[in-house]
Amino acid sequence: MAEKEATVYIVDVGSSMEEKHGGRTLSDFDWAMTYVWDCITSVVATERKTTTLGVIGLRTNGTANELGDEENYHHISILQDISQILLPDLKRLRTVLKLSSTDSGDAISAIVVAIQMIAKFCKKLKYRRKIVLITNGRIFLDAEDAFEITRKIKEDAIELVILGVDFDDADYGFKEENKVPLKAENERTLKTLVDECDGVFGTLAQAIEELGVPRLKATRSVPSYKDQLTLGDPRVYDTAMCIDVERYPRTMIRKPPSASQYVQRSDLSNGNASVRSSATLMADADHVETGLQLSNPNGLTAVRNTRTYQVDDEDAPGGKRDVDREDLAKGYEYGRTAVHISESDETVTKIETEAALEIIGFIPWENYERYMSMTVSCIVIAQRVNNKAIMALSSIIHALFELESYAVARLVPKAGKQPTILLLAPSIEPDYECLLDVQIPFAEDVRSYKFPPLDRIITVSGKVLQEHRNLPNDKLKAAMSDYVDRMDLSTYGRDDNGNPSEYMTMTDTFSPVLHRIDQAVRWRAVYPDQPVPPPYDILTKFSMPPAELVQKAESQLNKLVVAADVKKVPPKLKGRKRNRDQIKPLSGLNVDALLKRDKKPKISRENAIPEFRQMLDTTEEFGAIQDAAKQLSTIIETHIKESFGDSGYGQAVEELSVLREEMTELEEPKIYNDFITDLKKKLLADQLGGDRREMWWEIRKNKLGLIEKRISPQSEVTEEEAKQFLTAK
C-alpha cells in the first residue's frame, strides 16, 4: 500500500508579492504560484486518497483559522482543509488564492496553524507529514516561541520546507544584491528555524528549475509468482530440488495516460440530472448531486459504447436480425467453415495446468541470441524470511555464473494459466543476488526471413562478387568508421569530477511523450484558456545530437559524403503527365487513332478504374478530362448510394483515391476539389441513400481531402483550409 502523506502549503499572498524583482516579467506571486500549482496538480494527477494536502493563505485580507481570536494569528486563512484534492477543489483554489491588499500577518504563526492542522488530521496515525512555506521574506516574524515550535515539529516528525523568492543560497550559487535589511534579517531567522528542525531551506529559483525534471512514479512491487522453483519432479524423485521463490517485475513499460471520449450533457440545462445519467457519474445514488458537481464540473459525461450482433435473415427488415450475446456460440475457423464447440466442451481446447516454475534445461551464454527476448524482464528471488531458500538459490545463481550458462524454465503463474518458457540469467550485485528472467519463444513464435548478404553480391549464375557499385569499398568503410568514432557518445559526458562518462545515461533519459502529456494536462487543469508552454528542455535534450559534437565531426562527415558519392535526389515532379512522351509502336502507326470511334467513350462500373485511366491516357483536352472525371464521380456516388451497409465503401474509396491522384498529376486539382466538396455536403446531408457518415469517416481516415497548394501549385486551397475540411462539420 502506498505511504500516506499529509502536506500543508503556506502561500504568502501579501501586497508586497505583487512587486517584480530579479528582472522577471512576472510578479513574485505569479512566479511563486508556478511552483505551487505544479505541486498541487501533481497530487491531483495521482488520484490517491492517501495523498492529501491543505493550503493556508498568509497575509490575507481576512482571518479564517481556529486560533484567529489571538492577535498573532490575524490575516491567516485556511483556504483548503487537509483532504484529497480533486479537480473541482483545484478550480476553487484558483478563485480564492489571490493577492490581498495587506502586508499584515506572521509567517511563524502560519506554521503553527499548519502544525495544528496536521495534528488534527493525522492524529497518531502513520503519515509522512510536511509543511511548505513560500514567501518573499518581506513580512513580520515573531520568533519568540521558536523553540517550542521546533520541539513540536520534531516530536510530530514533520518536514519543514521554506522556499523564498530571491533568498540567498550558497549551494545553488545565488545571492541577491542590495537586499532589504528586513528581508535579510527574516532570511536568517527562517534559516535558523529550518536548521534546528532538520528541514530544507532554499531559494525558489532552484525549486522552479527542478520542476522540469520529471517525477518518477513510485510503484509497489506485486509478485507475479509465489511458489517453488523446481529441478526434477518432487512427486516422483526424492532428490528433486525445491526452492521457495518469489517473482517480481524488473522493468515494465509505463504508458502515457489515454484520452477518453466525453459529451456535453443535455440534461444539465435546468440544473437537474436524470437518475440514469447520474448513475454513470456516481455509483452512490444518495449523492447524485454531489457526485455531479465534483466529478463533472463542466457538464461532461463519459461516452458509453454499445455493441449489437446481427445475423442474416431474409424475413427481417433490411435482411438482418439482431440477436442477444447470450444466444451466440463460439466457433473456430476451419478452412472456410466454422467448427462449433459448446461451453461444456470448451475445456478440451485448454491445457489443465498447475502453478509451477520448473527448470527444464541449461544453455551456454554464447548460444543465446538477444533477439529471442520477447517481453519485459522480471526477477526471481528467494522467499524473504527463508534462510534455507536464500542459501539454495544463491548456490544456483553462482553455479550458473561460474559455468557461464543460462537456465531454461517453464512457468505457469497460476493454476489454469497457459505455460510460458523463460530464460533465467544469474545476476550478482554487492547488495543482492537474483535470477533475471525474460520470456523466450516457442517454435511457432519464431519468424525466419532470408535476405541477400551485405558484404558480397551473388549473381544469377552463382558467381560471388566482392567488388560492386552497391558494395562499400575500403575508403568508404574507413570514412564511416572515423565518422562513427567522432560521434561517440559513450565518453562525451562528464561526471561530478569532470572525468569523461556516458552522455546519455538511462537515469537521465525520460519519455518525452509520457511527460509532455502529463505537463499539458496539468497546465490546462490550472490555465484552461492559455496555450500550453513548450516542453521542458530535459525532455528534448536527447532528441538531437550535441551541437558541439556535430561541429567536431563535420570534417569527417564531409569526407564520408565524398567517399560515398552522396548526391541530392531531385524532388519528384508532379503534374507532368500531359507533357510526357507518348510511346510509339515500331510500325509507326497510331493504333489508338485507327481504332478511334466518333462515339464518346463510356466508363463502366465493373471496370471503372482501368477505363478511367485509359481515357486520360488518350487525351490532353480539358473537356475530355473533365468528362472522364465526371463519369467516375457519378460511379463513386452510385457505389455509395447503392451500398448495403459499408459493403461498397471500399470500392468507392479506391476510385476516389485514383481520381485524386490523376487530377493532381494532370494539374487539374479544381476538378477534384469541387467534387469532394459536393460529396461531403451530400454525405452529411444524408442525400446518398440515408446515413452515410461512415463513408465520410473512411475518407478522413484515408486522407482523401482537398488537394492543397503544397501538393499541387495550381490549387487555391491552403494547408489550413485542407485540415479544416477534414472535420465532421
Short mmCIF file of C-alpha atoms in Angstrom, two decimals, residues 208-486:
data_model
loop_
_atom_site.label_atom_id
_atom_site.label_comp_id
_atom_site.label_asym_id
_atom_site.label_seq_id
_atom_site.Cartn_x
_atom_site.Cartn_y
_atom_site.Cartn_z
CA ILE A 208 11.14 26.10 -10.13
CA GLU A 209 14.15 24.98 -12.17
CA GLU A 210 13.74 21.44 -10.85
CA LEU A 211 10.10 21.34 -11.95
CA GLY A 212 11.34 20.40 -15.40
CA VAL A 213 12.83 17.16 -14.03
CA PRO A 214 10.08 14.54 -14.37
CA ARG A 215 8.88 12.97 -11.17
CA LEU A 216 9.27 9.22 -11.30
CA LYS A 217 6.22 7.37 -10.07
CA ALA A 218 6.98 5.03 -7.18
CA THR A 219 5.29 1.68 -7.76
CA ARG A 220 4.61 -1.05 -5.26
CA SER A 221 6.07 -4.42 -6.18
CA VAL A 222 3.41 -7.07 -6.67
CA PRO A 223 4.60 -10.67 -7.05
CA SER A 224 3.50 -12.48 -10.20
CA TYR A 225 4.51 -15.85 -8.77
CA LYS A 226 5.00 -17.10 -5.20
CA ASP A 227 5.69 -20.80 -5.09
CA GLN A 228 8.57 -23.20 -5.67
CA LEU A 229 11.38 -23.28 -8.21
CA THR A 230 11.95 -26.94 -9.02
CA LEU A 231 14.51 -29.05 -10.85
CA GLY A 232 13.10 -32.51 -11.37
CA ASP A 233 9.67 -33.77 -10.26
CA PRO A 234 9.46 -33.73 -6.44
CA ARG A 235 6.41 -36.03 -6.56
CA VAL A 236 8.49 -38.78 -8.16
CA TYR A 237 12.09 -38.20 -7.06
CA ASP A 238 13.32 -37.56 -3.54
CA THR A 239 16.43 -35.91 -4.96
CA ALA A 240 14.45 -33.23 -6.84
CA MET A 241 15.32 -29.64 -5.96
CA CYS A 242 12.61 -27.36 -4.49
CA ILE A 243 13.25 -23.73 -3.53
CA ASP A 244 10.61 -21.29 -2.27
CA VAL A 245 10.87 -18.23 -4.51
CA GLU A 246 9.05 -15.03 -5.44
CA ARG A 247 8.88 -13.36 -8.85
CA TYR A 248 8.56 -9.58 -9.34
CA PRO A 249 8.66 -7.27 -12.39
CA ARG A 250 12.07 -5.69 -13.02
CA THR A 251 11.25 -3.47 -16.00
CA MET A 252 7.81 -2.58 -17.31
CA ILE A 253 6.66 -0.12 -19.96
CA ARG A 254 4.90 2.90 -18.47
CA LYS A 255 2.28 4.04 -20.94
CA PRO A 256 1.10 7.66 -21.15
CA PRO A 257 -2.43 8.44 -19.95
CA SER A 258 -5.00 7.85 -22.64
CA ALA A 259 -7.73 10.32 -23.51
CA SER A 260 -11.36 9.33 -23.03
CA GLN A 261 -14.35 10.47 -25.02
CA TYR A 262 -16.83 12.81 -23.33
CA VAL A 263 -20.00 14.55 -24.46
CA GLN A 264 -21.78 17.70 -23.26
CA ARG A 265 -24.70 16.72 -21.06
CA SER A 266 -28.03 17.89 -22.41
CA ASP A 267 -29.91 17.31 -19.15
CA LEU A 268 -27.97 19.97 -17.21
CA SER A 269 -29.76 22.90 -18.80
CA ASN A 270 -32.22 23.16 -15.92
CA GLY A 271 -29.72 22.21 -13.25
CA ASN A 272 -31.25 18.78 -12.66
CA ALA A 273 -29.83 15.41 -13.63
CA SER A 274 -31.61 12.29 -14.61
CA VAL A 275 -31.20 9.21 -12.47
CA ARG A 276 -29.67 7.17 -15.29
CA SER A 277 -27.02 9.71 -16.29
CA SER A 278 -26.15 10.38 -12.65
CA ALA A 279 -25.54 6.71 -12.08
CA THR A 280 -22.92 6.89 -14.81
CA LEU A 281 -21.02 9.54 -12.88
CA MET A 282 -21.53 8.41 -9.32
CA ALA A 283 -22.26 4.91 -8.13
CA ASP A 284 -23.85 6.15 -4.91
CA ALA A 285 -27.41 7.20 -5.74
CA ASP A 286 -27.72 9.05 -2.43
CA HIS A 287 -25.08 11.55 -3.54
CA VAL A 288 -26.21 12.22 -7.08
CA GLU A 289 -25.96 16.00 -6.91
CA THR A 290 -22.65 15.95 -5.04
CA GLY A 291 -21.16 13.48 -7.47
CA LEU A 292 -22.33 15.59 -10.38
CA GLN A 293 -20.65 18.68 -9.02
CA LEU A 294 -17.40 17.02 -8.02
CA SER A 295 -16.70 14.68 -10.91
CA ASN A 296 -18.48 16.61 -13.63
CA PRO A 297 -17.98 20.37 -13.13
CA ASN A 298 -18.00 21.14 -16.87
CA GLY A 299 -21.23 19.32 -17.63
CA LEU A 300 -19.44 16.46 -19.36
CA THR A 301 -20.20 12.80 -19.12
CA ALA A 302 -18.32 9.78 -20.37
CA VAL A 303 -19.44 8.12 -23.58
CA ARG A 304 -20.69 4.57 -23.29
CA ASN A 305 -20.07 2.13 -26.13
CA THR A 306 -22.64 -0.48 -27.06
CA ARG A 307 -22.32 -3.44 -29.39
CA THR A 308 -25.04 -5.25 -31.28
CA TYR A 309 -24.90 -8.62 -33.00
CA GLN A 310 -26.75 -9.38 -36.24
CA VAL A 311 -27.36 -12.43 -38.38
CA ASP A 312 -28.68 -12.71 -41.94
CA ASP A 313 -32.44 -13.11 -42.05
CA GLU A 314 -34.35 -12.66 -45.32
CA ASP A 315 -37.64 -12.15 -43.49
CA ALA A 316 -36.30 -9.36 -41.23
CA PRO A 317 -36.31 -5.67 -42.29
CA GLY A 318 -33.05 -4.88 -44.03
CA GLY A 319 -32.17 -8.56 -44.33
CA LYS A 320 -30.57 -8.74 -40.86
CA ARG A 321 -31.89 -9.59 -37.41
CA ASP A 322 -30.47 -8.56 -34.02
CA VAL A 323 -29.54 -11.36 -31.62
CA ASP A 324 -28.53 -11.33 -27.95
CA ARG A 325 -24.99 -12.08 -26.93
CA GLU A 326 -26.25 -14.96 -24.77
CA ASP A 327 -27.58 -16.65 -27.90
CA LEU A 328 -24.18 -16.66 -29.59
CA ALA A 329 -21.93 -19.72 -29.71
CA LYS A 330 -18.17 -19.87 -30.13
CA GLY A 331 -16.73 -21.39 -33.26
CA TYR A 332 -13.23 -21.99 -34.56
CA GLU A 333 -12.43 -21.33 -38.19
CA TYR A 334 -11.54 -24.50 -40.06
CA GLY A 335 -10.89 -23.85 -43.73
CA ARG A 336 -13.89 -21.81 -44.86
CA THR A 337 -16.27 -23.21 -42.24
CA ALA A 338 -16.73 -22.69 -38.51
CA VAL A 339 -16.45 -25.59 -36.09
CA HIS A 340 -18.74 -25.14 -33.09
CA ILE A 341 -17.54 -26.09 -29.63
CA SER A 342 -20.05 -25.70 -26.81
CA GLU A 343 -19.19 -24.16 -23.48
CA SER A 344 -19.44 -27.53 -21.77
CA ASP A 345 -16.81 -28.95 -24.15
CA GLU A 346 -14.66 -25.84 -24.29
CA THR A 347 -12.29 -27.29 -21.70
CA VAL A 348 -10.92 -29.61 -24.40
CA THR A 349 -9.21 -26.62 -26.00
CA LYS A 350 -7.43 -25.65 -22.79
CA ILE A 351 -4.49 -27.30 -21.09
CA GLU A 352 -5.06 -28.13 -17.45
CA THR A 353 -2.08 -26.71 -15.58
CA GLU A 354 -0.89 -26.15 -12.04
CA ALA A 355 1.22 -23.25 -10.77
CA ALA A 356 4.89 -24.11 -11.25
CA LEU A 357 8.32 -22.77 -12.16
CA GLU A 358 10.29 -25.74 -13.44
CA ILE A 359 13.84 -25.75 -14.78
CA ILE A 360 13.86 -27.88 -17.92
CA GLY A 361 17.42 -27.34 -19.13
CA PHE A 362 20.54 -25.17 -19.44
CA ILE A 363 22.29 -23.45 -22.33
CA PRO A 364 25.68 -21.66 -22.60
CA TRP A 365 25.73 -17.86 -22.83
CA GLU A 366 27.13 -17.87 -26.35
CA ASN A 367 24.25 -19.99 -27.66
CA TYR A 368 21.58 -17.43 -26.78
CA GLU A 369 20.66 -14.69 -29.23
CA ARG A 370 19.42 -11.33 -27.95
CA TYR A 371 16.50 -11.25 -30.38
CA MET A 372 14.97 -14.22 -28.57
CA SER A 373 13.86 -12.00 -25.66
CA MET A 374 10.15 -11.38 -26.09
CA THR A 375 8.96 -9.47 -23.00
CA VAL A 376 9.97 -7.18 -20.19
CA SER A 377 12.26 -8.63 -17.56
CA CYS A 378 11.41 -9.93 -14.09
CA ILE A 379 13.48 -11.03 -11.12
CA VAL A 380 13.27 -14.24 -9.16
CA ILE A 381 14.40 -14.05 -5.53
CA ALA A 382 14.25 -16.45 -2.64
CA GLN A 383 11.47 -16.23 -0.08
CA ARG A 384 12.36 -13.22 2.05
CA VAL A 385 12.33 -14.84 5.50
CA ASN A 386 13.50 -18.29 4.44
CA ASN A 387 17.26 -18.57 5.04
CA LYS A 388 17.37 -22.09 3.64
CA ALA A 389 15.78 -20.95 0.38
CA ILE A 390 18.12 -17.93 0.22
CA MET A 391 21.17 -20.16 0.53
CA ALA A 392 19.85 -22.69 -2.01
CA LEU A 393 19.00 -20.06 -4.65
CA SER A 394 22.37 -18.40 -4.12
CA SER A 395 24.05 -21.71 -4.94
CA ILE A 396 22.20 -21.95 -8.26
CA ILE A 397 22.96 -18.33 -9.13
CA HIS A 398 26.69 -18.77 -8.51
CA ALA A 399 26.76 -22.10 -10.33
CA LEU A 400 25.19 -20.54 -13.43
CA PHE A 401 27.60 -17.61 -13.25
CA GLU A 402 30.68 -19.79 -12.90
CA LEU A 403 29.60 -22.12 -15.73
CA GLU A 404 28.58 -19.13 -17.92
CA SER A 405 25.19 -20.69 -18.54
CA TYR A 406 21.51 -19.77 -18.52
CA ALA A 407 18.65 -21.88 -17.21
CA VAL A 408 15.53 -22.53 -19.29
CA ALA A 409 12.35 -22.83 -17.23
CA ARG A 410 8.63 -23.48 -17.73
CA LEU A 411 6.37 -21.02 -15.90
CA VAL A 412 2.70 -21.33 -15.01
CA PRO A 413 1.97 -18.32 -12.77
CA LYS A 414 -1.43 -19.60 -11.61
CA ALA A 415 -3.42 -22.78 -11.93
CA GLY A 416 -5.25 -22.87 -15.24
CA LYS A 417 -2.96 -20.33 -16.90
CA GLN A 418 -1.15 -21.16 -20.11
CA PRO A 419 2.53 -22.10 -19.76
CA THR A 420 5.39 -19.91 -21.00
CA ILE A 421 9.10 -20.54 -21.44
CA LEU A 422 11.56 -18.34 -19.54
CA LEU A 423 15.28 -17.79 -19.71
CA LEU A 424 16.84 -17.40 -16.25
CA ALA A 425 20.09 -15.43 -16.08
CA PRO A 426 22.24 -15.02 -12.93
CA SER A 427 22.69 -11.51 -11.51
CA ILE A 428 25.18 -10.92 -8.69
CA GLU A 429 25.39 -7.45 -7.14
CA PRO A 430 27.12 -6.34 -3.94
CA ASP A 431 23.75 -5.84 -2.23
CA TYR A 432 21.71 -8.75 -3.55
CA GLU A 433 21.58 -11.79 -5.80
CA CYS A 434 18.74 -12.83 -8.07
CA LEU A 435 17.76 -14.53 -11.29
CA LEU A 436 16.69 -12.26 -14.15
CA ASP A 437 14.12 -13.78 -16.49
CA VAL A 438 12.65 -12.95 -19.90
CA GLN A 439 10.12 -14.88 -21.92
CA ILE A 440 11.51 -16.72 -24.93
CA PRO A 441 9.56 -18.05 -27.94
CA PHE A 442 8.11 -21.42 -28.74
CA ALA A 443 8.91 -22.88 -32.16
CA GLU A 444 5.70 -21.37 -33.62
CA ASP A 445 6.63 -17.88 -32.44
CA VAL A 446 9.84 -17.64 -34.49
CA ARG A 447 9.69 -15.98 -37.91
CA SER A 448 12.60 -16.71 -40.25
CA TYR A 449 13.42 -14.46 -43.19
CA LYS A 450 16.17 -14.63 -45.81
CA PHE A 451 17.91 -11.52 -47.07
CA PRO A 452 20.78 -11.14 -49.53
CA PRO A 453 24.20 -10.72 -47.88
CA LEU A 454 25.50 -7.20 -47.33
CA ASP A 455 29.21 -7.94 -47.89
CA ARG A 456 29.03 -9.62 -51.30
CA ILE A 457 26.92 -9.85 -54.45
CA ILE A 458 25.76 -13.22 -55.75
CA THR A 459 24.87 -13.22 -59.43
CA VAL A 460 22.20 -15.34 -61.10
CA SER A 461 24.86 -17.81 -62.22
CA GLY A 462 26.08 -18.16 -58.63
CA LYS A 463 29.25 -16.10 -59.04
CA VAL A 464 30.30 -14.16 -55.92
CA LEU A 465 31.41 -10.55 -56.45
CA GLN A 466 33.48 -8.83 -53.78
CA GLU A 467 33.63 -5.54 -55.67
CA HIS A 468 30.49 -3.89 -56.93
CA ARG A 469 28.93 -0.42 -57.07
CA ASN A 470 26.48 -1.50 -54.35
CA LEU A 471 29.27 -2.73 -52.05
CA PRO A 472 31.29 -0.36 -49.85
CA ASN A 473 34.98 -0.10 -50.70
CA ASP A 474 37.81 0.24 -48.21
CA LYS A 475 37.84 4.03 -48.47
CA LEU A 476 34.12 4.24 -47.65
CA LYS A 477 34.49 1.82 -44.73
CA ALA A 478 37.37 3.85 -43.28
CA ALA A 479 35.44 7.12 -43.66
CA MET A 480 32.37 5.66 -41.98
CA SER A 481 34.46 4.20 -39.16
CA ASP A 482 36.10 7.58 -38.49
CA TYR A 483 32.73 9.34 -38.50
CA VAL A 484 31.26 6.86 -36.03
CA ASP A 485 34.25 7.35 -33.73
CA ARG A 486 33.82 11.14 -33.86
#
